[in-house]
Tab-separated table of N, CA and C and ligand atoms in Angstrom:
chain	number	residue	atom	x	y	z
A	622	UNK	N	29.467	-116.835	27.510
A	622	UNK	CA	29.198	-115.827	26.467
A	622	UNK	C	29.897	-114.516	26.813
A	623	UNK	N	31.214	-113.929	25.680
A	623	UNK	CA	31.579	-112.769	26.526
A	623	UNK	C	30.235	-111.695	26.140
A	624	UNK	N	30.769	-110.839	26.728
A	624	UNK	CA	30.241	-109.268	26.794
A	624	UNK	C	30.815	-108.595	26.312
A	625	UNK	N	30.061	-107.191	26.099
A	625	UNK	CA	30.522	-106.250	25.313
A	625	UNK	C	31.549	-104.966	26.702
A	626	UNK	N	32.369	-104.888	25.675
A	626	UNK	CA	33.395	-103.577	27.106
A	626	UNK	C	33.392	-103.091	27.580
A	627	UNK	N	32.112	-102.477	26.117
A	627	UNK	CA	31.750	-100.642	26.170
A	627	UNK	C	30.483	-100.494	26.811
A	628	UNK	N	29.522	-101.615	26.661
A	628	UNK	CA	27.988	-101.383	27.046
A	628	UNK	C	27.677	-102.649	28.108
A	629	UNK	N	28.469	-103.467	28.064
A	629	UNK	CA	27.991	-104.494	28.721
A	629	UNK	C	27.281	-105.258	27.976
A	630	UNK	N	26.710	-104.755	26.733
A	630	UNK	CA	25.833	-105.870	26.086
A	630	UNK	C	25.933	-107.231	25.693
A	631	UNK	N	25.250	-108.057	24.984
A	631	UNK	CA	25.217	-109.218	24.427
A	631	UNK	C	26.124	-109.177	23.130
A	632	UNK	N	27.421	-110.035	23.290
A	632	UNK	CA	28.666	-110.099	21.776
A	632	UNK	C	28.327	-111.491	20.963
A	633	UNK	N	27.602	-111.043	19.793
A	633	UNK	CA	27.567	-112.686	19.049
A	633	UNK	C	28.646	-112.344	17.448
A	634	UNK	N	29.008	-114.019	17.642
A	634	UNK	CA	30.131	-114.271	17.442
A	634	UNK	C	29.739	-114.328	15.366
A	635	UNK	N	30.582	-113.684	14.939
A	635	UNK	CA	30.115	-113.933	13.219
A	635	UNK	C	31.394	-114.733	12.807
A	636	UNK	N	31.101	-116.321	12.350
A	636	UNK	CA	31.708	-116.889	11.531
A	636	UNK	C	32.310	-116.491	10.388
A	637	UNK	N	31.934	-116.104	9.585
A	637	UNK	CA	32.381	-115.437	8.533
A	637	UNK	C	33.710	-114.106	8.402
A	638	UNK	N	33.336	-113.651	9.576
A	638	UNK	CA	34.586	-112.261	9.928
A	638	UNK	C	35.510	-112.303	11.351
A	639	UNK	N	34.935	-113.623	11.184
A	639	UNK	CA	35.369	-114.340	13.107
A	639	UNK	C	35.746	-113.270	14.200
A	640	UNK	N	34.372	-112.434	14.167
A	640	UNK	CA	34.685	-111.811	15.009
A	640	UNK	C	33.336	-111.534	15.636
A	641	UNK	N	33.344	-110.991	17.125
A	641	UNK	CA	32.164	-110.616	17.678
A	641	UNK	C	32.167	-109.199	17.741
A	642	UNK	N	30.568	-108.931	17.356
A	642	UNK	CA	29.882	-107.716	17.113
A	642	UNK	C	28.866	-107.894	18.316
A	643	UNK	N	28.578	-106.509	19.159
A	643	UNK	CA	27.716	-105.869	20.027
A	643	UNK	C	26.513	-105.767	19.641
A	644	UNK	N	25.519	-106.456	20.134
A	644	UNK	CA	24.385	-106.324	19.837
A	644	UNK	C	23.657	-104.460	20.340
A	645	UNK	N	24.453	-104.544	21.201
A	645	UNK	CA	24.179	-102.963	21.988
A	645	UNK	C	24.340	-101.920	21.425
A	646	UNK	N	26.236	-101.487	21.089
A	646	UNK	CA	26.592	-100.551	20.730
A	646	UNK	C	27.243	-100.788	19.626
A	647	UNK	N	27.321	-101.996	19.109
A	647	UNK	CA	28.035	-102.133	17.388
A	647	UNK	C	29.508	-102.356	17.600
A	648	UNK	N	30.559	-102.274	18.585
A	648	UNK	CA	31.527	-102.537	18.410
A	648	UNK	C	31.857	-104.137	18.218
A	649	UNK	N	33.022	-103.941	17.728
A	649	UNK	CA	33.635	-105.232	17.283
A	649	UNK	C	34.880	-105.950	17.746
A	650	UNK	N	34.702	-106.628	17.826
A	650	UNK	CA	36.347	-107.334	18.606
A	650	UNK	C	36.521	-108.678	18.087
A	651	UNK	N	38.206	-109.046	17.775
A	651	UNK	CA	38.069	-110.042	17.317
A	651	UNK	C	38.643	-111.146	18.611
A	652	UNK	N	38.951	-112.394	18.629
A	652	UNK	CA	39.225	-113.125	19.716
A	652	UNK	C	40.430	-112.307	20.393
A	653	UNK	N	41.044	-111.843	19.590
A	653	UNK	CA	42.649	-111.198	20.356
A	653	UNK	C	42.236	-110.245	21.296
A	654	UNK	N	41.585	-109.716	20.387
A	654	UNK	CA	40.831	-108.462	21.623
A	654	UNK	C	40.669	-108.821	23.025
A	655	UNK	N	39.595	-109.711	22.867
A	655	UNK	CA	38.863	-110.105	23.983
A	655	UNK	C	39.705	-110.628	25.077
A	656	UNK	N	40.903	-111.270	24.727
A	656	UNK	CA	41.991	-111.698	25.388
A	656	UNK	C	42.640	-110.692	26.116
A	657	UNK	N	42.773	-109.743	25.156
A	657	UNK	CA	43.518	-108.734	25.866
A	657	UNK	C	42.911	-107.837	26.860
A	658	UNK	N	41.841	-107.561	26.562
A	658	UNK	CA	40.677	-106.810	27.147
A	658	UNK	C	40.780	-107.600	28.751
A	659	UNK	N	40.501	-108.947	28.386
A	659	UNK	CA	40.121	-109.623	29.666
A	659	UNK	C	41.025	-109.619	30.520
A	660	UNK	N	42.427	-109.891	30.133
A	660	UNK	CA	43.822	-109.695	30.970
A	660	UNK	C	43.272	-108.319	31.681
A	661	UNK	N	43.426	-107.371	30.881
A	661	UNK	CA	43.791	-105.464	31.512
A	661	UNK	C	42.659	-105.415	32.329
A	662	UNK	N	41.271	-106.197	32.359
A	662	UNK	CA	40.588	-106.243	33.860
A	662	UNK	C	40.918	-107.067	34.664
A	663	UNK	N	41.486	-107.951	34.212
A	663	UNK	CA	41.963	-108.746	35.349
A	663	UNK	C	43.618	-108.426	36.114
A	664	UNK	N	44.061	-107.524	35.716
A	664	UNK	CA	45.046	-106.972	36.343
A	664	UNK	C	44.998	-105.735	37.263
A	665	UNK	N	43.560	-105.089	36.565
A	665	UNK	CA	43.276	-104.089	37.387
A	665	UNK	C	42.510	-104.311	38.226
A	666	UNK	N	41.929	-105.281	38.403
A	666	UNK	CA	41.277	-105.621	39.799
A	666	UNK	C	42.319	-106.278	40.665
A	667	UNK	N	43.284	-107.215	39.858
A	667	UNK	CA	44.303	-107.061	40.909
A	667	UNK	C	45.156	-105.733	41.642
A	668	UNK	N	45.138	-105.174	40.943
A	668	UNK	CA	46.558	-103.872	41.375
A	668	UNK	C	45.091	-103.141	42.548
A	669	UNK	N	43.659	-103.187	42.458
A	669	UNK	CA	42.709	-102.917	43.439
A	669	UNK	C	42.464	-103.592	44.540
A	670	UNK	N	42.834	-104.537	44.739
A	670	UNK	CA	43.086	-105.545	45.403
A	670	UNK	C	44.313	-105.243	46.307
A	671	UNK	N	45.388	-105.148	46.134
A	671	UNK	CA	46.651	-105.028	46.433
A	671	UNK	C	46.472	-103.557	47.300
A	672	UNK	N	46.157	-102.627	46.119
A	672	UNK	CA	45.661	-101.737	47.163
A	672	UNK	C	45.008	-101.335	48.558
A	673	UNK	N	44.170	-102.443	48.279
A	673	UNK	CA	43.382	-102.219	49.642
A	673	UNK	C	43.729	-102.664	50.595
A	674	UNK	N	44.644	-104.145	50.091
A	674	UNK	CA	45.135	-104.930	51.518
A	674	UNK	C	46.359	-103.896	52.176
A	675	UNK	N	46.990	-103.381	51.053
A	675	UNK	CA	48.187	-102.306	51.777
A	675	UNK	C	47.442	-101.240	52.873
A	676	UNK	N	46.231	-100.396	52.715
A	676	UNK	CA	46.019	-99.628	53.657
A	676	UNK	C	45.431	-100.463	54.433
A	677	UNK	N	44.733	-101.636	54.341
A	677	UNK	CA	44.038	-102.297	55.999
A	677	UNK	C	45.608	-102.706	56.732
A	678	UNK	N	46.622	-102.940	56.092
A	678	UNK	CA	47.785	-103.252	56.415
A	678	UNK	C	48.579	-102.089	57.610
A	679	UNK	N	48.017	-101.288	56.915
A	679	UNK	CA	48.638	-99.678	57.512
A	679	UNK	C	47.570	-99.385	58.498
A	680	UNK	N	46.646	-99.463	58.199
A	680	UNK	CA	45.413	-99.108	59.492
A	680	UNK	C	45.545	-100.020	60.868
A	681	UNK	N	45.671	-101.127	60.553
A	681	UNK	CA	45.959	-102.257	61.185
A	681	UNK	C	47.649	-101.393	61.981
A	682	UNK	N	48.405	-101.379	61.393
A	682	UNK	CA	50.071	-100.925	61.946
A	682	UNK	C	49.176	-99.786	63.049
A	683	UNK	N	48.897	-98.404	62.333
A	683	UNK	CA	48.647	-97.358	63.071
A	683	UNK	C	47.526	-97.557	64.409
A	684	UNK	N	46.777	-99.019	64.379
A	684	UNK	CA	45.926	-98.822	65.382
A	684	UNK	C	46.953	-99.306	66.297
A	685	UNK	N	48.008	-100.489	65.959
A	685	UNK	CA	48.364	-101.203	67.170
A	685	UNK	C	49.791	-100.112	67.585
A	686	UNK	N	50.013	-99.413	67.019
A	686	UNK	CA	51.446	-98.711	67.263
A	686	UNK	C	50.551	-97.538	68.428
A	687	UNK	N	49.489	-97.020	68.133
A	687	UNK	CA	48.708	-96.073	69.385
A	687	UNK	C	48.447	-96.980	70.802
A	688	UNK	N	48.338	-98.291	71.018
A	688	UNK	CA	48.130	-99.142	72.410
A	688	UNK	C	49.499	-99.185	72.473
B	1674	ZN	ZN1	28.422	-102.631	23.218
């Protein structure tokens, strides 16, 4: 069941306008959305990801370059 973006809430799906509406905050999205939506978090937890391994990467360099 997705979720809502904005609130986290519960998204049910309306046949008729094929689209899901927020039980929470009323927004609306249609499947494209949600696609897209879901990519741009899932890229930004990658590029957070990436991030972090680069400075344990560098912490890691700077401890062993001081012995
Ligand atoms: Zn909402």
């Amino acid at each position: 069941m997705p979720v809502c973006f904005e609130c986290g809430g519960k998204l049910v799906y309306d046949r008729e306008t094929k689209t899901y509406s927020c039980e929470g905050c009323g927004s609306t999205y249609n499947s494209q959305d949600l696609l897209v939506e879901r990519e741009k978090r899932f890229n930004r937890k990658f590029e957070e990801e990436k991030k972090k391994r680069r400075h344990q990467e560098y912490l890691e360099w700077w401890l062993s370059s001081k012995s």
